[in-house]
Amino acid sequence: MYVILTTKPGQFRTEISDGVVPVESYDYLFYGRNRARFTIAELLKSEARITIVEDEPPQITNSVPSKLFEKFDSLEEARAELETLTHYGSMDIVLKPV
């Protein structure tokens, strides 16, 4: 199973936790500005938790169960969903592999 994790610079970051393995990451460039980083990660165990940390003090940390994330059976399905989520019409949007 795969999930899509998001990090938004200046807002929050998603940290890789036990039972979660990053597969590939992309910077989301909106009109040339880096707005987010998306990481497609494989879940090695169904009860894995995802850690999300706010960038601003007091840097609140949340440990979210992976069951709350949309899951994809294959890497290709996760990639297709990421394309759908990040493109709209003819807007200047680029997913740049990291």
mmCIF file of N, CA, C and O in Angstrom:
data_model
loop_
_atom_site.group_PDB
_atom_site.id
_atom_site.type_symbol
_atom_site.label_atom_id
_atom_site.label_comp_id
_atom_site.label_asym_id
_atom_site.label_seq_id
_atom_site.Cartn_x
_atom_site.Cartn_y
_atom_site.Cartn_z
ATOM 1 N N MET A 1 0.831 -1.180 0.000
ATOM 2 C CA MET A 1 0.000 0.000 0.000
ATOM 3 C C MET A 1 0.879 1.247 0.000
ATOM 4 O O MET A 1 1.942 1.270 0.613
ATOM 5 N N TYR A 2 0.389 2.281 -0.673
ATOM 6 C CA TYR A 2 1.117 3.535 -0.796
ATOM 7 C C TYR A 2 0.249 4.693 -0.319
ATOM 8 O O TYR A 2 -0.982 4.640 -0.424
ATOM 9 N N VAL A 3 0.900 5.744 0.188
ATOM 10 C CA VAL A 3 0.226 6.973 0.590
ATOM 11 C C VAL A 3 1.000 8.154 0.014
ATOM 12 O O VAL A 3 2.169 8.026 -0.343
ATOM 13 N N ILE A 4 0.345 9.295 -0.066
ATOM 14 C CA ILE A 4 0.996 10.528 -0.498
ATOM 15 C C ILE A 4 1.124 11.428 0.724
ATOM 16 O O ILE A 4 0.124 11.762 1.371
ATOM 17 N N LEU A 5 2.358 11.804 1.045
ATOM 18 C CA LEU A 5 2.639 12.670 2.188
ATOM 19 C C LEU A 5 2.982 14.060 1.672
ATOM 20 O O LEU A 5 3.586 14.206 0.616
ATOM 21 N N THR A 6 2.625 15.079 2.436
ATOM 22 C CA THR A 6 2.833 16.460 2.019
ATOM 23 C C THR A 6 3.648 17.231 3.041
ATOM 24 O O THR A 6 3.430 17.088 4.247
ATOM 25 N N THR A 7 4.553 18.058 2.546
ATOM 26 C CA THR A 7 5.278 19.027 3.365
ATOM 27 C C THR A 7 5.092 20.385 2.706
ATOM 28 O O THR A 7 5.271 20.512 1.498
ATOM 29 N N LYS A 8 4.685 21.387 3.492
ATOM 30 C CA LYS A 8 4.520 22.748 2.977
ATOM 31 C C LYS A 8 5.494 23.651 3.715
ATOM 32 O O LYS A 8 5.325 23.897 4.912
ATOM 33 N N PRO A 9 6.535 24.137 3.013
ATOM 34 C CA PRO A 9 7.540 24.986 3.654
ATOM 35 C C PRO A 9 6.905 26.186 4.362
ATOM 36 O O PRO A 9 6.032 26.850 3.825
ATOM 37 N N GLY A 10 7.341 26.414 5.608
ATOM 38 C CA GLY A 10 6.817 27.517 6.391
ATOM 39 C C GLY A 10 5.537 27.201 7.128
ATOM 40 O O GLY A 10 5.079 27.979 7.957
ATOM 41 N N GLN A 11 4.940 26.024 6.854
ATOM 42 C CA GLN A 11 3.701 25.644 7.518
ATOM 43 C C GLN A 11 3.873 24.369 8.339
ATOM 44 O O GLN A 11 3.652 24.363 9.541
ATOM 45 N N PHE A 12 4.214 23.272 7.650
ATOM 46 C CA PHE A 12 4.385 21.993 8.347
ATOM 47 C C PHE A 12 5.249 21.066 7.514
ATOM 48 O O PHE A 12 5.424 21.264 6.318
ATOM 49 N N ARG A 13 5.766 20.043 8.179
ATOM 50 C CA ARG A 13 6.526 19.007 7.475
ATOM 51 C C ARG A 13 6.022 17.644 7.926
ATOM 52 O O ARG A 13 5.590 17.469 9.066
ATOM 53 N N THR A 14 6.090 16.706 7.027
ATOM 54 C CA THR A 14 5.721 15.332 7.326
ATOM 55 C C THR A 14 7.006 14.537 7.464
ATOM 56 O O THR A 14 7.863 14.592 6.583
ATOM 57 N N GLU A 15 7.151 13.844 8.575
ATOM 58 C CA GLU A 15 8.366 13.076 8.831
ATOM 59 C C GLU A 15 8.105 11.594 8.603
ATOM 60 O O GLU A 15 7.033 11.084 8.915
ATOM 61 N N ILE A 16 9.108 10.923 8.077
ATOM 62 C CA ILE A 16 9.009 9.488 7.847
ATOM 63 C C ILE A 16 9.088 8.776 9.198
ATOM 64 O O ILE A 16 9.980 9.038 9.999
ATOM 65 N N SER A 17 8.144 7.899 9.431
ATOM 66 C CA SER A 17 8.045 7.187 10.697
ATOM 67 C C SER A 17 8.331 5.703 10.492
ATOM 68 O O SER A 17 8.442 5.230 9.361
ATOM 69 N N ASP A 18 8.416 4.968 11.582
ATOM 70 C CA ASP A 18 8.628 3.527 11.533
ATOM 71 C C ASP A 18 7.492 2.867 10.751
ATOM 72 O O ASP A 18 6.318 3.172 10.976
ATOM 73 N N GLY A 19 7.836 2.011 9.829
ATOM 74 C CA GLY A 19 6.833 1.312 9.029
ATOM 75 C C GLY A 19 6.426 2.057 7.771
ATOM 76 O O GLY A 19 5.534 1.629 7.048
ATOM 77 N N VAL A 20 7.093 3.194 7.505
ATOM 78 C CA VAL A 20 6.807 4.001 6.319
ATOM 79 C C VAL A 20 8.123 4.222 5.572
ATOM 80 O O VAL A 20 9.095 4.684 6.151
ATOM 81 N N VAL A 21 8.151 3.867 4.284
ATOM 82 C CA VAL A 21 9.378 3.987 3.496
ATOM 83 C C VAL A 21 9.126 4.926 2.311
ATOM 84 O O VAL A 21 8.251 4.658 1.487
ATOM 85 N N PRO A 22 9.886 6.035 2.218
ATOM 86 C CA PRO A 22 9.709 6.920 1.063
ATOM 87 C C PRO A 22 10.168 6.238 -0.217
ATOM 88 O O PRO A 22 11.191 5.562 -0.229
ATOM 89 N N VAL A 23 9.399 6.419 -1.281
ATOM 90 C CA VAL A 23 9.723 5.809 -2.566
ATOM 91 C C VAL A 23 10.229 6.872 -3.542
ATOM 92 O O VAL A 23 11.247 6.683 -4.184
ATOM 93 N N GLU A 24 9.497 7.981 -3.633
ATOM 94 C CA GLU A 24 9.919 9.083 -4.494
ATOM 95 C C GLU A 24 9.264 10.373 -4.016
ATOM 96 O O GLU A 24 8.205 10.349 -3.402
ATOM 97 N N SER A 25 9.954 11.491 -4.294
ATOM 98 C CA SER A 25 9.463 12.800 -3.869
ATOM 99 C C SER A 25 9.467 13.772 -5.038
ATOM 100 O O SER A 25 10.270 13.653 -5.957
ATOM 101 N N TYR A 26 8.566 14.757 -4.953
ATOM 102 C CA TYR A 26 8.427 15.780 -5.979
ATOM 103 C C TYR A 26 8.230 17.131 -5.326
ATOM 104 O O TYR A 26 7.469 17.261 -4.366
ATOM 105 N N ASP A 27 8.907 18.153 -5.860
ATOM 106 C CA ASP A 27 8.608 19.523 -5.482
ATOM 107 C C ASP A 27 7.462 19.988 -6.371
ATOM 108 O O ASP A 27 7.457 19.740 -7.581
ATOM 109 N N TYR A 28 6.510 20.654 -5.747
ATOM 110 C CA TYR A 28 5.353 21.200 -6.454
ATOM 111 C C TYR A 28 5.624 22.671 -6.707
ATOM 112 O O TYR A 28 5.666 23.475 -5.780
ATOM 113 N N LEU A 29 5.881 23.014 -7.967
ATOM 114 C CA LEU A 29 6.188 24.388 -8.345
ATOM 115 C C LEU A 29 4.962 25.014 -8.990
ATOM 116 O O LEU A 29 4.480 24.535 -10.027
ATOM 117 N N PHE A 30 4.458 26.067 -8.368
ATOM 118 C CA PHE A 30 3.281 26.784 -8.849
ATOM 119 C C PHE A 30 3.755 28.144 -9.353
ATOM 120 O O PHE A 30 4.196 28.974 -8.563
ATOM 121 N N TYR A 31 3.734 28.307 -10.666
ATOM 122 C CA TYR A 31 4.258 29.522 -11.297
ATOM 123 C C TYR A 31 5.676 29.813 -10.815
ATOM 124 O O TYR A 31 6.023 30.937 -10.461
ATOM 125 N N GLY A 32 6.504 28.774 -10.780
ATOM 126 C CA GLY A 32 7.916 28.895 -10.451
ATOM 127 C C GLY A 32 8.245 28.908 -8.963
ATOM 128 O O GLY A 32 9.404 28.846 -8.589
ATOM 129 N N ARG A 33 7.232 28.987 -8.099
ATOM 130 C CA ARG A 33 7.467 29.010 -6.647
ATOM 131 C C ARG A 33 7.240 27.636 -6.046
ATOM 132 O O ARG A 33 6.229 26.987 -6.315
ATOM 133 N N ASN A 34 8.180 27.218 -5.207
ATOM 134 C CA ASN A 34 8.032 25.924 -4.533
ATOM 135 C C ASN A 34 6.972 26.058 -3.444
ATOM 136 O O ASN A 34 7.170 26.744 -2.449
ATOM 137 N N ARG A 35 5.843 25.404 -3.645
ATOM 138 C CA ARG A 35 4.725 25.507 -2.713
ATOM 139 C C ARG A 35 4.605 24.297 -1.780
ATOM 140 O O ARG A 35 4.005 24.400 -0.715
ATOM 141 N N ALA A 36 5.140 23.152 -2.217
ATOM 142 C CA ALA A 36 5.012 21.940 -1.404
ATOM 143 C C ALA A 36 5.973 20.876 -1.909
ATOM 144 O O ALA A 36 6.518 20.978 -3.003
ATOM 145 N N ARG A 37 6.175 19.879 -1.078
ATOM 146 C CA ARG A 37 6.889 18.672 -1.491
ATOM 147 C C ARG A 37 5.956 17.498 -1.195
ATOM 148 O O ARG A 37 5.440 17.359 -0.100
ATOM 149 N N PHE A 38 5.769 16.676 -2.212
ATOM 150 C CA PHE A 38 4.956 15.482 -2.078
ATOM 151 C C PHE A 38 5.873 14.266 -2.096
ATOM 152 O O PHE A 38 6.762 14.169 -2.940
ATOM 153 N N THR A 39 5.641 13.358 -1.176
ATOM 154 C CA THR A 39 6.401 12.113 -1.122
ATOM 155 C C THR A 39 5.430 10.951 -1.202
ATOM 156 O O THR A 39 4.483 10.879 -0.421
ATOM 157 N N ILE A 40 5.676 10.081 -2.154
ATOM 158 C CA ILE A 40 4.917 8.834 -2.215
ATOM 159 C C ILE A 40 5.690 7.842 -1.356
ATOM 160 O O ILE A 40 6.890 7.647 -1.549
ATOM 161 N N ALA A 41 4.993 7.254 -0.385
ATOM 162 C CA ALA A 41 5.644 6.344 0.556
ATOM 163 C C ALA A 41 4.894 5.022 0.611
ATOM 164 O O ALA A 41 3.674 4.972 0.456
ATOM 165 N N GLU A 42 5.654 3.973 0.846
ATOM 166 C CA GLU A 42 5.065 2.642 0.994
ATOM 167 C C GLU A 42 4.843 2.365 2.473
ATOM 168 O O GLU A 42 5.713 2.627 3.304
ATOM 169 N N LEU A 43 3.658 1.835 2.781
ATOM 170 C CA LEU A 43 3.350 1.432 4.154
ATOM 171 C C LEU A 43 3.767 -0.023 4.332
ATOM 172 O O LEU A 43 3.256 -0.906 3.650
ATOM 173 N N LEU A 44 4.702 -0.262 5.243
ATOM 174 C CA LEU A 44 5.158 -1.629 5.492
ATOM 175 C C LEU A 44 4.301 -2.341 6.520
ATOM 176 O O LEU A 44 4.308 -3.564 6.582
ATOM 177 N N LYS A 45 3.582 -1.561 7.322
ATOM 178 C CA LYS A 45 2.655 -2.157 8.282
ATOM 179 C C LYS A 45 1.397 -1.311 8.336
ATOM 180 O O LYS A 45 1.449 -0.090 8.244
ATOM 181 N N SER A 46 0.271 -1.966 8.468
ATOM 182 C CA SER A 46 -1.018 -1.284 8.390
ATOM 183 C C SER A 46 -1.262 -0.331 9.556
ATOM 184 O O SER A 46 -2.027 0.613 9.428
ATOM 185 N N GLU A 47 -0.613 -0.555 10.679
ATOM 186 C CA GLU A 47 -0.828 0.306 11.845
ATOM 187 C C GLU A 47 0.204 1.427 11.955
ATOM 188 O O GLU A 47 0.354 2.056 12.999
ATOM 189 N N ALA A 48 0.912 1.711 10.879
ATOM 190 C CA ALA A 48 1.929 2.773 10.884
ATOM 191 C C ALA A 48 1.282 4.118 11.203
ATOM 192 O O ALA A 48 0.114 4.357 10.907
ATOM 193 N N ARG A 49 2.072 4.987 11.807
ATOM 194 C CA ARG A 49 1.629 6.342 12.119
ATOM 195 C C ARG A 49 2.523 7.326 11.365
ATOM 196 O O ARG A 49 3.694 7.072 11.147
ATOM 197 N N ILE A 50 1.944 8.438 10.974
ATOM 198 C CA ILE A 50 2.646 9.474 10.230
ATOM 199 C C ILE A 50 2.813 10.674 11.161
ATOM 200 O O ILE A 50 1.851 11.120 11.779
ATOM 201 N N THR A 51 4.032 11.205 11.252
ATOM 202 C CA THR A 51 4.300 12.341 12.124
ATOM 203 C C THR A 51 4.271 13.633 11.312
ATOM 204 O O THR A 51 4.957 13.753 10.296
ATOM 205 N N ILE A 52 3.472 14.600 11.784
ATOM 206 C CA ILE A 52 3.370 15.904 11.141
ATOM 207 C C ILE A 52 3.773 16.950 12.174
ATOM 208 O O ILE A 52 3.243 16.975 13.283
ATOM 209 N N VAL A 53 4.739 17.808 11.796
ATOM 210 C CA VAL A 53 5.279 18.812 12.712
ATOM 211 C C VAL A 53 5.062 20.196 12.119
ATOM 212 O O VAL A 53 5.455 20.454 10.974
ATOM 213 N N GLU A 54 4.449 21.090 12.904
ATOM 214 C CA GLU A 54 4.270 22.469 12.463
ATOM 215 C C GLU A 54 5.618 23.186 12.462
ATOM 216 O O GLU A 54 6.442 22.957 13.340
ATOM 217 N N ASP A 55 5.844 24.075 11.486
ATOM 218 C CA ASP A 55 7.101 24.814 11.399
ATOM 219 C C ASP A 55 7.174 25.974 12.395
ATOM 220 O O ASP A 55 8.241 26.315 12.875
ATOM 221 N N GLU A 56 6.053 26.590 12.693
ATOM 222 C CA GLU A 56 6.026 27.747 13.598
ATOM 223 C C GLU A 56 6.027 27.293 15.052
ATOM 224 O O GLU A 56 5.407 26.285 15.396
ATOM 225 N N PRO A 57 6.716 28.039 15.926
ATOM 226 C CA PRO A 57 6.662 27.726 17.357
ATOM 227 C C PRO A 57 5.213 27.752 17.828
ATOM 228 O O PRO A 57 4.447 28.559 17.337
ATOM 229 N N PRO A 58 4.829 26.862 18.677
ATOM 230 C CA PRO A 58 5.627 25.930 19.469
ATOM 231 C C PRO A 58 5.905 24.600 18.772
ATOM 232 O O PRO A 58 6.216 23.624 19.424
ATOM 233 N N GLN A 59 5.818 24.541 17.462
ATOM 234 C CA GLN A 59 6.094 23.343 16.662
ATOM 235 C C GLN A 59 5.335 22.118 17.180
ATOM 236 O O GLN A 59 5.911 21.108 17.568
ATOM 237 N N ILE A 60 4.045 22.240 17.149
ATOM 238 C CA ILE A 60 3.170 21.153 17.589
ATOM 239 C C ILE A 60 3.388 19.933 16.705
ATOM 240 O O ILE A 60 3.482 20.037 15.482
ATOM 241 N N THR A 61 3.484 18.771 17.340
ATOM 242 C CA THR A 61 3.697 17.505 16.639
ATOM 243 C C THR A 61 2.439 16.650 16.756
ATOM 244 O O THR A 61 1.888 16.493 17.847
ATOM 245 N N ASN A 62 1.998 16.108 15.637
ATOM 246 C CA ASN A 62 0.844 15.207 15.607
ATOM 247 C C ASN A 62 1.276 13.864 15.048
ATOM 248 O O ASN A 62 1.971 13.808 14.037
ATOM 249 N N SER A 63 0.851 12.803 15.679
ATOM 250 C CA SER A 63 1.098 11.455 15.197
ATOM 251 C C SER A 63 -0.239 10.916 14.693
ATOM 252 O O SER A 63 -1.134 10.612 15.478
ATOM 253 N N VAL A 64 -0.356 10.838 13.371
ATOM 254 C CA VAL A 64 -1.630 10.506 12.734
ATOM 255 C C VAL A 64 -1.613 9.064 12.247
ATOM 256 O O VAL A 64 -0.670 8.656 11.560
ATOM 257 N N PRO A 65 -2.639 8.267 12.587
ATOM 258 C CA PRO A 65 -2.674 6.894 12.094
ATOM 259 C C PRO A 65 -2.802 6.865 10.565
ATOM 260 O O PRO A 65 -3.542 7.655 9.979
ATOM 261 N N SER A 66 -2.063 5.965 9.934
ATOM 262 C CA SER A 66 -2.076 5.878 8.475
ATOM 263 C C SER A 66 -3.452 5.507 7.927
ATOM 264 O O SER A 66 -3.733 5.766 6.756
ATOM 265 N N LYS A 67 -4.314 4.963 8.763
ATOM 266 C CA LYS A 67 -5.657 4.606 8.284
ATOM 267 C C LYS A 67 -6.458 5.839 7.863
ATOM 268 O O LYS A 67 -7.438 5.727 7.148
ATOM 269 N N LEU A 68 -6.020 7.036 8.276
ATOM 270 C CA LEU A 68 -6.718 8.258 7.899
ATOM 271 C C LEU A 68 -6.259 8.813 6.546
ATOM 272 O O LEU A 68 -6.851 9.745 6.022
ATOM 273 N N PHE A 69 -5.213 8.229 5.975
ATOM 274 C CA PHE A 69 -4.697 8.664 4.680
ATOM 275 C C PHE A 69 -5.307 7.822 3.570
ATOM 276 O O PHE A 69 -5.548 6.630 3.752
ATOM 277 N N GLU A 70 -5.522 8.444 2.416
ATOM 278 C CA GLU A 70 -5.973 7.684 1.258
ATOM 279 C C GLU A 70 -4.849 6.748 0.850
ATOM 280 O O GLU A 70 -3.685 7.142 0.820
ATOM 281 N N LYS A 71 -5.194 5.513 0.545
ATOM 282 C CA LYS A 71 -4.191 4.506 0.192
ATOM 283 C C LYS A 71 -4.365 4.078 -1.260
ATOM 284 O O LYS A 71 -5.463 4.111 -1.811
ATOM 285 N N PHE A 72 -3.239 3.665 -1.840
ATOM 286 C CA PHE A 72 -3.217 3.243 -3.234
ATOM 287 C C PHE A 72 -2.549 1.880 -3.305
ATOM 288 O O PHE A 72 -1.549 1.633 -2.630
ATOM 289 N N ASP A 73 -3.095 1.004 -4.126
ATOM 290 C CA ASP A 73 -2.579 -0.356 -4.237
ATOM 291 C C ASP A 73 -1.229 -0.434 -4.947
ATOM 292 O O ASP A 73 -0.467 -1.359 -4.712
ATOM 293 N N SER A 74 -0.952 0.538 -5.810
ATOM 294 C CA SER A 74 0.309 0.492 -6.560
ATOM 295 C C SER A 74 0.936 1.883 -6.632
ATOM 296 O O SER A 74 0.261 2.900 -6.436
ATOM 297 N N LEU A 75 2.205 1.891 -6.948
ATOM 298 C CA LEU A 75 2.933 3.139 -7.132
ATOM 299 C C LEU A 75 2.327 3.936 -8.286
ATOM 300 O O LEU A 75 2.191 5.162 -8.208
ATOM 301 N N GLU A 76 1.923 3.248 -9.342
ATOM 302 C CA GLU A 76 1.327 3.907 -10.500
ATOM 303 C C GLU A 76 0.027 4.613 -10.128
ATOM 304 O O GLU A 76 -0.247 5.715 -10.613
ATOM 305 N N GLU A 77 -0.790 3.992 -9.273
ATOM 306 C CA GLU A 77 -2.036 4.623 -8.830
ATOM 307 C C GLU A 77 -1.744 5.879 -8.014
ATOM 308 O O GLU A 77 -2.431 6.892 -8.158
ATOM 309 N N ALA A 78 -0.738 5.829 -7.160
ATOM 310 C CA ALA A 78 -0.362 6.993 -6.354
ATOM 311 C C ALA A 78 0.140 8.122 -7.260
ATOM 312 O O ALA A 78 -0.215 9.290 -7.060
ATOM 313 N N ARG A 79 0.946 7.796 -8.254
ATOM 314 C CA ARG A 79 1.433 8.806 -9.200
ATOM 315 C C ARG A 79 0.282 9.457 -9.961
ATOM 316 O O ARG A 79 0.256 10.674 -10.161
ATOM 317 N N ALA A 80 -0.659 8.638 -10.404
ATOM 318 C CA ALA A 80 -1.809 9.156 -11.149
ATOM 319 C C ALA A 80 -2.635 10.096 -10.270
ATOM 320 O O ALA A 80 -3.089 11.157 -10.729
ATOM 321 N N GLU A 81 -2.824 9.752 -9.022
ATOM 322 C CA GLU A 81 -3.574 10.607 -8.100
ATOM 323 C C GLU A 81 -2.840 11.922 -7.866
ATOM 324 O O GLU A 81 -3.456 12.989 -7.831
ATOM 325 N N LEU A 82 -1.540 11.865 -7.720
ATOM 326 C CA LEU A 82 -0.739 13.074 -7.528
ATOM 327 C C LEU A 82 -0.869 14.000 -8.742
ATOM 328 O O LEU A 82 -1.027 15.212 -8.590
ATOM 329 N N GLU A 83 -0.840 13.440 -9.922
ATOM 330 C CA GLU A 83 -1.038 14.244 -11.142
ATOM 331 C C GLU A 83 -2.414 14.910 -11.127
ATOM 332 O O GLU A 83 -2.541 16.092 -11.447
ATOM 333 N N THR A 84 -3.431 14.163 -10.752
ATOM 334 C CA THR A 84 -4.786 14.697 -10.703
ATOM 335 C C THR A 84 -4.897 15.820 -9.675
ATOM 336 O O THR A 84 -5.522 16.850 -9.935
ATOM 337 N N LEU A 85 -4.279 15.646 -8.521
ATOM 338 C CA LEU A 85 -4.359 16.638 -7.444
ATOM 339 C C LEU A 85 -3.607 17.925 -7.755
ATOM 340 O O LEU A 85 -3.944 18.981 -7.216
ATOM 341 N N THR A 86 -2.582 17.850 -8.589
ATOM 342 C CA THR A 86 -1.688 18.990 -8.747
ATOM 343 C C THR A 86 -1.783 19.703 -10.089
ATOM 344 O O THR A 86 -1.035 20.655 -10.310
ATOM 345 N N HIS A 87 -2.652 19.294 -10.961
ATOM 346 C CA HIS A 87 -2.757 19.972 -12.250
ATOM 347 C C HIS A 87 -4.188 20.434 -12.491
ATOM 348 O O HIS A 87 -5.144 19.721 -12.183
ATOM 349 N N TYR A 88 -4.277 21.640 -13.037
ATOM 350 C CA TYR A 88 -5.596 22.209 -13.323
ATOM 351 C C TYR A 88 -5.491 23.074 -14.577
ATOM 352 O O TYR A 88 -4.767 24.084 -14.579
ATOM 353 N N GLY A 89 -6.168 22.666 -15.600
ATOM 354 C CA GLY A 89 -6.196 23.449 -16.829
ATOM 355 C C GLY A 89 -4.813 23.741 -17.376
ATOM 356 O O GLY A 89 -3.941 22.877 -17.421
ATOM 357 N N SER A 90 -4.597 25.005 -17.757
ATOM 358 C CA SER A 90 -3.324 25.396 -18.361
ATOM 359 C C SER A 90 -2.439 26.185 -17.394
ATOM 360 O O SER A 90 -1.555 26.917 -17.820
ATOM 361 N N MET A 91 -2.666 26.048 -16.111
ATOM 362 C CA MET A 91 -1.857 26.763 -15.119
ATOM 363 C C MET A 91 -0.405 26.282 -15.173
ATOM 364 O O MET A 91 -0.142 25.132 -15.519
ATOM 365 N N ASP A 92 0.527 27.175 -14.819
ATOM 366 C CA ASP A 92 1.955 26.861 -14.827
ATOM 367 C C ASP A 92 2.309 26.076 -13.563
ATOM 368 O O ASP A 92 2.687 26.651 -12.542
ATOM 369 N N ILE A 93 2.156 24.768 -13.650
ATOM 370 C CA ILE A 93 2.402 23.881 -12.515
ATOM 371 C C ILE A 93 3.370 22.788 -12.964
ATOM 372 O O ILE A 93 3.196 22.196 -14.015
ATOM 373 N N VAL A 94 4.389 22.543 -12.133
ATOM 374 C CA VAL A 94 5.383 21.521 -12.440
ATOM 375 C C VAL A 94 5.576 20.637 -11.225
ATOM 376 O O VAL A 94 5.691 21.131 -10.103
ATOM 377 N N LEU A 95 5.613 19.328 -11.427
ATOM 378 C CA LEU A 95 6.035 18.385 -10.402
ATOM 379 C C LEU A 95 7.460 17.994 -10.754
ATOM 380 O O LEU A 95 7.706 17.300 -11.731
ATOM 381 N N LYS A 96 8.407 18.499 -9.966
ATOM 382 C CA LYS A 96 9.822 18.279 -10.254
ATOM 383 C C LYS A 96 10.356 17.164 -9.364
ATOM 384 O O LYS A 96 10.343 17.283 -8.131
ATOM 385 N N PRO A 97 10.825 16.052 -9.950
ATOM 386 C CA PRO A 97 11.385 14.972 -9.130
ATOM 387 C C PRO A 97 12.554 15.477 -8.276
ATOM 388 O O PRO A 97 13.364 16.270 -8.745
ATOM 389 N N VAL A 98 12.597 15.018 -7.049
ATOM 390 C CA VAL A 98 13.673 15.418 -6.121
ATOM 391 C C VAL A 98 14.656 14.287 -6.004
ATOM 392 O O VAL A 98 14.293 13.155 -5.834
#
